[in-house]
């Protein structure tokens, strides 16, 4: 489904703020894989996700989605393959537009937009049913402006929007990091439900080791722009937080002590 | 006085078409588009030259004015999106260039339309109604049609992507819309309306002048904020899209009524631009100041309790 080969990216090349972010990342996801990504600050997790989404061009390597080389495609051109949820709940939705309008915009991801009406009656019914699944009472508020919703509600809505049209790959970039623990747990539960029910191939960045172990069938650990550890299936299910901490130190040495603090 | 007011209303409606264009860029796209000053005059100049020098039908002349305005908006859009020039600067560059272009088009600084037919004189001849009434009714019908078309357009898939672009660009790109295209499209449509309004005003006042667009953006912004303030006074608070568009045209009419009144009271016409600027500043700063005062008052209340 997704293949990364030798992806490299350096920000601000040739200036004093030059920052190598990805130093050759290779990764392959099969259809239906749910991969969690962990790593300290500056490990390159978000940069990897943004490279896949085409937010910026990469310096080297190839990105293949569903058999198509998308390395040179722009962000909007890649959107047909990707559902995305960002860390900031404000980034995934349009605040001044209605809930149903947001969903209708998302439902046309990767399709040609024309002069047809932006939301049909059948769609409205479909959205009502889908919103009911979230269990947040949004199904009665289709015409409300999204700006009236809480961060958790907005994030749940973004998740639903990202899953419309069954994207080939779902990219979750620390999508629960800005939420309070209770709301984060709820959004994570919805994430699992939506991913399982739609059989979505998923790449989820998280700072929470417990979630990284609990969710998904594969786990990768990044450090200094590289994937340093990978585990899947049975082995992953048996993993403990202590194992991951050990891996961290083994792979990266004592210099990552500060990261360890952050990840605890 | 009554005649002056009737004139103000019909003038307000014709300028309302321009204000709708300003509304698209300023409110939907969050760009104060300076192109407007140039493209309004461009519409007037193109219309005048088409009528007088080329002897074209006034409707065709109006179409040309609209196309010219659209082209000007498209240029601003390309400067802004392809070459990443900040939106305000891109607009200023277009506006300044249009001053020279408009002079080139007319070959002089103004063109009277005294000897030729206009849309208004055509209707007067056909119906026998007085000129002032024709100009009022025609403007009204025209504005209603434009509002209806805009309402329809912003309810389509492209229109809704365009509204979302002003709201959250990151999201729109992630949903597969090239925001550069939507921005160019919005600026093109907005300035097409502005050019059209320039042509209409030119035909109604029977001359085009190189300076006719100067301060148009301020008039547009003043009309928008007046319309929004009036809209807030209505029971529905004007949240739906169609009433918001109508409020914009009403704001334009109210602006020209205020203008007619202060001119009648003996104010110098040249001071009008200052007054427009003051209206805009007041409308934009009152909510900010009142919120700040409200926050301060709330704090003292809490402290006393």
Coordinates of C-alpha atoms in Angstrom, one line a residue:
Chain A
X1 CA 0.0 0.0 0.0
X2 CA 2.7 2.5 1.1
X3 CA 6.4 2.2 0.3
X4 CA 9.0 4.6 1.3
X5 CA 12.5 4.1 -0.1
X6 CA 15.5 6.1 1.1
X7 CA 13.5 9.2 2.0
X8 CA 15.8 12.2 2.9
X9 CA 14.8 15.7 4.0
X10 CA 16.9 18.6 5.3
X11 CA 15.2 21.8 6.3
X12 CA 16.8 25.2 5.6
X13 CA 19.6 23.7 3.6
X14 CA 22.7 25.8 3.3
X15 CA 21.8 28.1 6.1
X16 CA 22.9 28.3 9.8
X17 CA 19.6 26.8 10.8
X18 CA 20.2 23.8 8.6
X19 CA 18.4 20.8 10.2
X20 CA 18.6 17.2 8.8
X21 CA 15.2 15.7 9.6
X22 CA 15.1 12.5 7.7
X23 CA 18.3 10.5 6.9
X24 CA 17.1 7.8 4.7
X25 CA 13.8 6.2 5.8
X26 CA 12.6 2.9 4.3
X27 CA 9.2 1.7 5.3
X28 CA 6.6 -0.6 3.7
X29 CA 3.0 -0.9 4.8
X30 CA 0.7 -3.7 3.6
X31 CA -3.0 -3.2 3.1
X32 CA -4.7 -3.2 6.4
X33 CA -1.6 -2.5 8.5
X34 CA -2.0 -0.3 11.5
X35 CA 1.4 1.0 12.4
X36 CA 2.1 3.2 15.4
X37 CA 5.2 5.5 15.3
X38 CA 7.0 6.6 18.5
X39 CA 10.2 8.6 19.0
X40 CA 11.5 11.7 20.9
X41 CA 11.1 15.3 19.8
X42 CA 12.9 15.9 16.6
X43 CA 13.1 12.2 15.7
X44 CA 11.4 12.9 12.3
X45 CA 8.0 11.3 13.0
X46 CA 6.0 14.3 11.8
X47 CA 8.4 15.0 9.0
X48 CA 7.9 11.5 7.7
X49 CA 4.1 11.9 7.8
X50 CA 4.3 15.3 6.1
X51 CA 6.6 13.9 3.4
X52 CA 4.0 11.2 2.7
X53 CA 1.3 13.9 2.5
X54 CA 3.4 16.1 0.2
X55 CA 3.4 19.1 2.5
X56 CA 7.0 19.7 1.2
X57 CA 9.1 18.0 -1.5
X58 CA 11.6 15.5 -0.2
X59 CA 15.3 15.7 -1.1
X60 CA 15.8 12.1 -2.1
X61 CA 14.0 8.8 -2.3
X62 CA 10.6 7.6 -3.6
X63 CA 7.2 7.4 -2.1
X64 CA 4.7 4.9 -3.6
X65 CA 1.1 4.8 -2.7
X66 CA -1.2 2.1 -4.0
X67 CA 1.3 1.2 -6.7
X68 CA 1.7 4.8 -7.9
X69 CA 4.8 6.9 -7.5
X70 CA 3.6 10.0 -5.8
X71 CA 7.0 11.5 -5.0
X72 CA 6.6 14.4 -7.4
X73 CA 2.8 15.0 -6.8
X74 CA 1.6 18.1 -5.0
X75 CA -0.2 18.0 -1.7
X76 CA -3.7 18.4 -3.2
X77 CA -2.9 15.8 -5.9
X78 CA -2.0 13.2 -3.2
X79 CA -5.1 13.9 -1.2
X80 CA -7.1 11.3 -3.1
X81 CA -5.0 8.6 -1.5
X82 CA -4.9 10.1 2.0
X83 CA -7.1 10.8 5.0
X84 CA -5.3 13.1 7.5
X85 CA -5.9 14.2 11.1
X86 CA -3.6 16.8 12.6
X87 CA -2.5 17.4 16.1
X88 CA -4.2 20.8 16.3
X89 CA -8.0 20.2 16.3
X90 CA -8.4 23.6 14.6
X91 CA -6.5 22.5 11.5
X92 CA -8.7 19.7 10.4
X93 CA -12.0 21.6 10.1
X94 CA -13.4 24.9 8.8
X95 CA -14.7 26.7 11.8
X96 CA -17.1 29.1 10.0
X97 CA -18.8 26.3 8.0
X98 CA -21.5 23.9 9.1
X99 CA -20.8 20.4 10.3
X100 CA -22.5 19.0 7.2
X101 CA -20.6 21.3 4.9
X102 CA -17.3 20.2 6.4
X103 CA -18.3 16.5 5.8
X104 CA -19.4 17.3 2.3
X105 CA -16.1 18.9 1.5
X106 CA -14.3 15.9 2.8
X107 CA -16.5 13.5 0.9
X108 CA -15.3 15.1 -2.3
X109 CA -11.6 14.5 -1.5
X110 CA -9.8 13.4 -4.6
X111 CA -12.9 13.9 -6.8
X112 CA -13.5 16.5 -9.4
X113 CA -15.4 19.4 -7.9
X114 CA -17.9 21.0 -10.3
X115 CA -21.0 23.2 -10.2
X116 CA -23.2 20.6 -8.6
X117 CA -24.8 21.5 -5.3
X118 CA -22.3 21.1 -2.5
X119 CA -24.4 18.8 -0.4
X120 CA -27.3 16.6 -1.5
X121 CA -30.3 15.4 0.6
X122 CA -29.1 11.7 0.5
X123 CA -25.7 12.8 1.7
X124 CA -27.2 14.6 4.7
X125 CA -28.9 11.4 5.8
X126 CA -25.7 9.4 5.4
X127 CA -23.8 12.0 7.5
X128 CA -26.5 11.9 10.2
X129 CA -26.0 8.1 10.5
X130 CA -22.2 8.4 10.5
X131 CA -22.2 11.1 13.1
X132 CA -24.5 9.0 15.3
X133 CA -21.8 6.4 15.4
X134 CA -19.5 8.9 17.1
X135 CA -21.9 9.0 20.0
X136 CA -21.3 12.7 20.6
X137 CA -24.8 13.9 19.8
X138 CA -23.6 15.7 16.6
X139 CA -26.2 14.0 14.5
X140 CA -28.8 16.5 15.6
X141 CA -26.5 19.5 15.0
X142 CA -25.7 19.1 11.2
X143 CA -26.3 22.8 10.5
X144 CA -24.2 24.0 13.4
X145 CA -21.0 25.9 12.7
X146 CA -18.0 23.7 13.6
X147 CA -16.5 26.6 15.6
X148 CA -19.1 25.9 18.2
X149 CA -17.7 22.4 18.9
X150 CA -15.1 21.5 21.6
X151 CA -11.6 20.4 20.6
X152 CA -12.5 16.7 21.2
X153 CA -15.7 17.0 19.1
X154 CA -13.8 18.7 16.3
X155 CA -11.1 16.0 16.4
X156 CA -13.7 13.2 16.2
X157 CA -15.4 15.0 13.3
X158 CA -12.0 15.3 11.5
X159 CA -11.5 11.6 12.1
X160 CA -14.8 10.9 10.5
X161 CA -14.1 13.3 7.6
X162 CA -10.7 11.6 7.0
X163 CA -12.3 8.2 6.9
X164 CA -15.0 9.1 4.3
X165 CA -14.3 7.6 0.8
X166 CA -12.1 4.9 2.5
X167 CA -8.7 6.5 1.9
X168 CA -5.8 4.2 0.9
X169 CA -3.9 5.4 3.9
X170 CA -4.9 7.2 7.1
X171 CA -2.3 9.6 8.6
X172 CA -2.7 10.4 12.2
X173 CA -0.2 13.0 13.5
X174 CA -0.4 12.9 17.3
X175 CA -4.1 13.6 16.9
X176 CA -4.9 13.2 20.6
X177 CA -1.9 15.2 22.0
X178 CA -3.8 18.4 22.4
X179 CA -6.8 16.9 24.2
X180 CA -7.4 16.2 27.9
X181 CA -6.8 12.6 29.0
X182 CA -10.5 11.6 29.1
X183 CA -11.3 13.1 25.7
X184 CA -8.1 11.7 24.2
X185 CA -9.1 8.2 25.3
X186 CA -12.5 8.7 23.7
X187 CA -11.0 9.9 20.4
X188 CA -8.5 7.0 20.5
X189 CA -11.4 4.5 21.0
X190 CA -13.2 6.1 18.0
X191 CA -10.0 5.8 16.0
X192 CA -9.7 2.1 16.7
X193 CA -13.4 1.6 15.8
X194 CA -13.2 3.6 12.6
X195 CA -10.0 2.0 11.5
X196 CA -11.2 -1.6 12.2
X197 CA -14.7 -1.1 10.7
X198 CA -13.3 0.3 7.5
X199 CA -10.2 -1.8 7.4
X200 CA -8.0 1.3 6.9
X201 CA -4.3 1.2 6.4
X202 CA -3.1 3.5 9.1
X203 CA 0.1 5.3 10.2
X204 CA -0.3 6.9 13.7
X205 CA 2.3 9.0 15.4
X206 CA 2.0 9.1 19.2
X207 CA 3.9 10.3 22.2
X208 CA 2.1 7.7 24.4
X209 CA 4.0 4.4 24.6
X210 CA 1.1 2.7 26.1
X211 CA -1.1 3.6 23.2
X212 CA 1.6 2.7 20.7
X213 CA 1.8 -0.8 22.2
X214 CA -1.9 -1.3 22.7
X215 CA -3.1 -0.1 19.2
X216 CA -2.2 -1.5 15.8
X217 CA -0.4 -4.6 14.6
X218 CA 3.0 -3.0 14.1
X219 CA 5.2 -0.5 15.9
X220 CA 8.2 1.5 14.7
X221 CA 10.5 3.7 16.7
X222 CA 12.3 6.6 15.2
X223 CA 15.4 8.5 16.3
X224 CA 17.5 11.2 14.6
X225 CA 15.7 10.8 11.3
X226 CA 15.9 7.1 11.0
X227 CA 13.8 4.1 11.9
X228 CA 15.8 2.4 14.7
X229 CA 13.5 -0.4 15.8
X230 CA 10.5 -2.3 14.4
X231 CA 8.3 -4.9 15.9
X232 CA 5.0 -6.5 14.8
X233 CA 2.4 -9.2 15.5
X234 CA 2.9 -11.6 18.5
X235 CA 6.1 -10.0 19.5
X236 CA 4.5 -6.5 19.6
X237 CA 1.6 -7.8 21.6
X238 CA 4.0 -9.0 24.3
X239 CA 5.9 -5.8 24.4
X240 CA 6.1 -3.7 27.6
X241 CA 6.9 -0.1 28.1
X242 CA 10.1 -1.0 29.8
X243 CA 11.2 -2.9 26.7
X244 CA 10.7 0.2 24.6
X245 CA 12.6 2.3 27.0
X246 CA 15.5 -0.2 26.9
X247 CA 15.4 -0.1 23.1
X248 CA 15.6 3.6 23.2
X249 CA 18.7 3.7 25.2
X250 CA 20.3 0.9 23.4
X251 CA 19.8 2.5 20.1
X252 CA 20.4 6.0 20.9
X253 CA 22.6 6.0 24.0
X254 CA 22.6 8.3 27.0
X255 CA 22.3 11.4 24.9
X256 CA 18.6 10.7 24.6
X257 CA 18.1 10.9 28.4
X258 CA 16.1 14.0 27.8
X259 CA 13.8 12.2 25.4
X260 CA 13.3 9.5 27.9
X261 CA 12.0 12.1 30.3
X262 CA 9.6 13.4 27.7
X263 CA 8.3 10.0 26.8
X264 CA 7.8 8.7 30.3
Chain B
X1 CA -33.7 66.5 -0.9
X2 CA -36.0 63.6 -1.9
X3 CA -34.5 63.6 -5.4
X4 CA -31.1 63.5 -3.9
X5 CA -32.1 60.5 -1.7
X6 CA -33.6 58.6 -4.6
X7 CA -30.4 59.3 -6.6
X8 CA -28.4 58.0 -3.6
X9 CA -30.4 54.8 -3.4
X10 CA -29.9 54.0 -7.1
X11 CA -26.3 54.9 -6.9
X12 CA -25.9 52.7 -3.8
X13 CA -27.5 49.7 -5.6
X14 CA -25.1 50.0 -8.6
X15 CA -22.1 50.4 -6.3
X16 CA -23.6 47.5 -4.3
X17 CA -22.5 45.2 -7.2
X18 CA -18.9 46.4 -6.5
X19 CA -19.4 45.9 -2.8
X20 CA -20.4 42.2 -3.4
X21 CA -17.1 41.8 -5.2
X22 CA -15.2 43.3 -2.2
X23 CA -17.2 41.1 0.1
X24 CA -15.9 37.9 -1.7
X25 CA -12.3 38.8 -1.2
X26 CA -12.5 40.6 2.2
X27 CA -15.0 38.4 4.1
X28 CA -14.8 35.0 2.3
X29 CA -11.1 35.0 1.5
X30 CA -9.8 37.4 4.2
X31 CA -7.9 39.5 1.7
X32 CA -8.4 43.3 1.5
X33 CA -8.0 43.4 -2.2
X34 CA -6.6 46.8 -3.3
X35 CA -7.0 45.8 -7.0
X36 CA -10.6 47.1 -6.6
X37 CA -9.6 50.8 -7.0
X38 CA -8.0 50.0 -10.3
X39 CA -10.4 47.5 -11.6
X40 CA -13.5 49.7 -10.9
X41 CA -12.0 52.5 -13.0
X42 CA -10.9 49.9 -15.6
X43 CA -14.5 48.7 -15.9
X44 CA -15.6 52.3 -16.4
X45 CA -12.9 53.1 -18.9
X46 CA -13.4 49.9 -21.0
X47 CA -17.1 50.5 -21.0
X48 CA -16.7 54.1 -22.1
X49 CA -14.3 53.3 -24.9
X50 CA -16.4 50.4 -26.1
X51 CA -19.5 52.7 -26.3
X52 CA -17.9 55.9 -27.6
X53 CA -14.8 54.9 -29.6
X54 CA -16.0 51.5 -30.8
X55 CA -19.7 52.3 -31.0
X56 CA -20.6 49.0 -29.5
X57 CA -24.0 48.0 -27.9
X58 CA -24.0 49.1 -24.2
X59 CA -24.7 45.6 -23.1
X60 CA -21.6 44.3 -24.9
X61 CA -19.7 47.2 -23.4
X62 CA -20.8 46.1 -20.0
X63 CA -19.6 42.5 -20.8
X64 CA -16.2 43.9 -21.8
X65 CA -16.0 45.9 -18.6
X66 CA -16.7 42.7 -16.6
X67 CA -14.1 40.7 -18.6
X68 CA -11.5 43.4 -18.1
X69 CA -12.1 43.4 -14.3
X70 CA -11.9 39.6 -14.2
X71 CA -8.5 39.8 -16.0
X72 CA -7.2 42.4 -13.5
X73 CA -8.3 40.1 -10.6
X74 CA -6.7 37.1 -12.2
X75 CA -3.4 39.0 -12.5
X76 CA -3.5 39.9 -8.8
X77 CA -4.3 36.3 -8.0
X78 CA -1.3 35.0 -10.0
X79 CA 1.0 37.5 -8.4
X80 CA -0.2 36.4 -5.0
X81 CA -0.3 32.6 -5.4
X82 CA 2.3 31.8 -8.1
X83 CA 4.9 34.4 -7.1
X84 CA 3.9 34.5 -3.4
X85 CA 3.7 38.3 -3.2
X86 CA 1.7 39.2 -0.1
X87 CA -2.0 39.8 -1.0
X88 CA -2.1 43.5 -0.2
X89 CA 1.1 44.3 -2.1
X90 CA -0.1 42.2 -5.1
X91 CA -3.3 44.3 -5.1
X92 CA -1.4 47.6 -4.8
X93 CA 0.8 46.6 -7.7
X94 CA -2.2 45.8 -9.9
X95 CA -3.9 49.0 -8.8
X96 CA -0.9 51.2 -9.7
X97 CA -0.4 49.5 -13.0
X98 CA -4.1 49.9 -13.8
X99 CA -3.8 53.7 -13.5
X100 CA -1.4 53.7 -16.5
X101 CA -3.3 51.1 -18.3
X102 CA -6.6 52.9 -17.9
X103 CA -5.0 56.1 -19.3
X104 CA -3.7 54.1 -22.2
X105 CA -7.2 52.6 -22.9
X106 CA -8.9 56.0 -22.9
X107 CA -6.1 58.0 -24.3
X108 CA -7.2 60.9 -22.0
X109 CA -8.2 61.3 -18.4
X110 CA -12.0 61.2 -19.0
X111 CA -14.6 60.2 -21.6
X112 CA -18.1 61.6 -21.7
X113 CA -20.9 59.3 -23.0
X114 CA -23.2 62.2 -24.0
X115 CA -23.9 61.3 -27.6
X116 CA -24.3 57.5 -27.3
X117 CA -27.0 55.1 -26.0
X118 CA -26.6 53.6 -22.6
X119 CA -28.6 50.7 -21.1
X120 CA -30.5 53.2 -19.1
X121 CA -31.4 55.5 -22.0
X122 CA -32.4 52.4 -23.9
X123 CA -34.9 51.4 -21.2
X124 CA -36.1 55.0 -20.9
X125 CA -36.9 55.1 -24.6
X126 CA -38.5 51.7 -24.6
X127 CA -40.8 52.2 -21.5
X128 CA -41.2 56.0 -21.3
X129 CA -40.4 56.0 -17.5
X130 CA -38.4 58.8 -16.0
X131 CA -34.6 58.3 -16.0
X132 CA -34.3 58.3 -12.2
X133 CA -36.9 55.6 -11.7
X134 CA -35.4 53.5 -14.5
X135 CA -32.0 53.7 -12.9
X136 CA -33.4 52.6 -9.6
X137 CA -35.5 49.7 -10.8
X138 CA -32.9 48.5 -13.2
X139 CA -30.3 48.6 -10.5
X140 CA -32.6 46.7 -8.2
X141 CA -33.3 43.9 -10.7
X142 CA -29.6 43.7 -11.6
X143 CA -28.5 43.4 -8.0
X144 CA -31.1 40.7 -7.2
X145 CA -29.9 38.7 -10.2
X146 CA -26.3 39.0 -9.1
X147 CA -27.1 38.1 -5.5
X148 CA -29.1 35.0 -6.7
X149 CA -26.2 33.9 -8.9
X150 CA -23.6 34.3 -6.1
X151 CA -25.9 32.5 -3.7
X152 CA -26.2 29.6 -6.1
X153 CA -22.4 29.6 -6.9
X154 CA -21.3 29.6 -3.3
X155 CA -23.6 26.6 -2.7
X156 CA -21.9 24.5 -5.3
X157 CA -18.9 22.2 -4.8
X158 CA -16.4 24.7 -6.2
X159 CA -18.1 27.6 -4.3
X160 CA -18.0 25.7 -1.0
X161 CA -14.3 24.9 -1.6
X162 CA -13.7 28.6 -2.1
X163 CA -15.4 29.5 1.1
X164 CA -13.4 26.9 3.0
X165 CA -10.2 28.3 1.5
X166 CA -10.7 31.6 3.4
X167 CA -11.4 29.5 6.5
X168 CA -8.7 26.9 6.7
X169 CA -6.2 26.5 3.9
X170 CA -4.4 23.5 5.4
X171 CA -7.6 21.6 5.6
X172 CA -8.7 22.5 2.0
X173 CA -5.3 21.3 0.6
X174 CA -5.5 18.1 2.6
X175 CA -8.9 17.5 1.0
X176 CA -7.4 17.7 -2.4
X177 CA -8.2 21.3 -3.5
X178 CA -5.4 23.5 -4.8
X179 CA -5.8 26.6 -2.8
X180 CA -3.8 28.6 -5.4
X181 CA -6.6 27.9 -7.9
X182 CA -9.4 28.8 -5.5
X183 CA -7.7 32.1 -4.6
X184 CA -7.2 33.1 -8.2
X185 CA -10.8 32.1 -9.0
X186 CA -12.1 34.2 -6.1
X187 CA -10.1 37.2 -7.0
X188 CA -11.2 36.9 -10.6
X189 CA -14.9 36.6 -9.8
X190 CA -14.7 39.5 -7.3
X191 CA -13.0 41.8 -9.7
X192 CA -15.3 40.8 -12.5
X193 CA -18.1 42.1 -10.3
X194 CA -16.1 45.3 -9.6
X195 CA -15.4 45.8 -13.3
X196 CA -19.1 45.2 -14.1
X197 CA -20.0 47.8 -11.4
X198 CA -17.5 50.2 -12.9
X199 CA -19.3 49.8 -16.3
X200 CA -22.7 50.3 -14.8
X201 CA -21.7 53.4 -12.9
X202 CA -20.0 54.8 -16.0
X203 CA -23.2 54.3 -18.1
X204 CA -25.5 55.7 -15.3
X205 CA -23.4 58.9 -14.8
X206 CA -22.6 59.1 -18.5
X207 CA -18.9 59.5 -18.2
X208 CA -15.8 57.6 -17.3
X209 CA -13.0 59.2 -15.4
X210 CA -9.5 58.0 -14.6
X211 CA -10.1 58.8 -10.9
X212 CA -13.5 57.1 -10.6
X213 CA -12.1 54.1 -8.7
X214 CA -10.0 56.0 -6.2
X215 CA -11.1 55.0 -2.7
X216 CA -13.5 52.3 -4.0
X217 CA -12.1 49.8 -1.7
X218 CA -12.8 52.0 1.3
X219 CA -16.4 52.6 0.1
X220 CA -16.7 48.8 -0.3
X221 CA -15.4 48.1 3.2
X222 CA -17.5 50.8 4.7
X223 CA -20.6 49.4 3.0
X224 CA -19.8 45.9 4.2
X225 CA -19.4 46.9 7.9
X226 CA -22.5 49.1 7.7
X227 CA -24.4 46.1 6.3
X228 CA -23.1 43.8 9.0
X229 CA -24.0 46.2 11.8
X230 CA -27.5 46.6 10.4
X231 CA -27.6 42.8 10.0
X232 CA -26.8 42.3 13.7
X233 CA -29.8 44.4 14.6
X234 CA -32.2 42.0 12.8
X235 CA -33.7 39.1 14.8
X236 CA -31.9 36.4 12.9
X237 CA -28.5 38.0 13.4
X238 CA -27.9 37.3 9.7
X239 CA -26.0 34.0 9.9
X240 CA -27.3 32.5 6.6
X241 CA -25.5 33.3 3.4
X242 CA -28.2 34.9 1.3
X243 CA -29.2 37.5 3.9
X244 CA -25.6 38.4 4.4
X245 CA -25.2 39.1 0.6
X246 CA -28.4 41.2 0.7
X247 CA -27.1 43.1 3.8
X248 CA -24.0 44.0 1.8
X249 CA -26.1 45.7 -0.9
X250 CA -28.2 47.4 1.8
X251 CA -25.0 48.6 3.4
X252 CA -24.0 50.1 0.2
X253 CA -27.3 51.9 -0.2
X254 CA -27.1 53.2 3.4
X255 CA -23.6 54.4 2.8
X256 CA -24.7 56.5 -0.2
X257 CA -27.7 57.8 1.7
X258 CA -25.4 59.0 4.5
X259 CA -23.2 60.5 1.9
X260 CA -26.1 62.3 0.2
X261 CA -27.2 63.7 3.6
X262 CA -23.8 65.0 4.7
X263 CA -23.3 66.6 1.3
X264 CA -26.7 68.2 1.6
X265 CA -25.6 69.5 5.0
X266 CA -22.8 71.3 3.2
X267 CA -19.9 69.0 3.7
X268 CA -17.2 69.2 1.0
X269 CA -17.4 66.3 -1.4
X270 CA -13.6 65.8 -1.1
X271 CA -14.0 65.1 2.7
X272 CA -16.1 62.1 1.9
X273 CA -13.1 59.8 1.6
X274 CA -12.0 60.7 5.1
X275 CA -15.5 60.0 6.3
X276 CA -15.5 56.6 4.7
X277 CA -12.2 55.8 6.3
X278 CA -13.5 56.9 9.7
X279 CA -16.6 54.7 9.3
X280 CA -14.4 51.6 8.5
X281 CA -12.0 52.4 11.4
X282 CA -14.9 52.8 13.8
X283 CA -16.7 49.6 12.7
X284 CA -13.5 47.6 13.0
X285 CA -12.2 49.0 16.3
X286 CA -15.5 49.3 18.3
X287 CA -15.8 45.5 18.8
X288 CA -12.1 45.2 19.8
X289 CA -12.3 48.1 22.3
X290 CA -15.6 47.0 23.8
X291 CA -14.3 43.5 24.3
X292 CA -11.3 44.8 26.1
X293 CA -13.4 47.1 28.3
X294 CA -15.8 44.2 28.9
X295 CA -12.9 42.0 30.1
X296 CA -11.6 44.7 32.4
X297 CA -15.1 45.2 33.9
X298 CA -15.6 41.5 34.4
X299 CA -12.3 41.3 36.3
X300 CA -13.2 44.1 38.7
X301 CA -16.6 42.4 39.4
X302 CA -14.9 39.2 40.2
X303 CA -12.4 40.9 42.5
X304 CA -15.1 42.6 44.5
X305 CA -17.0 39.4 45.1

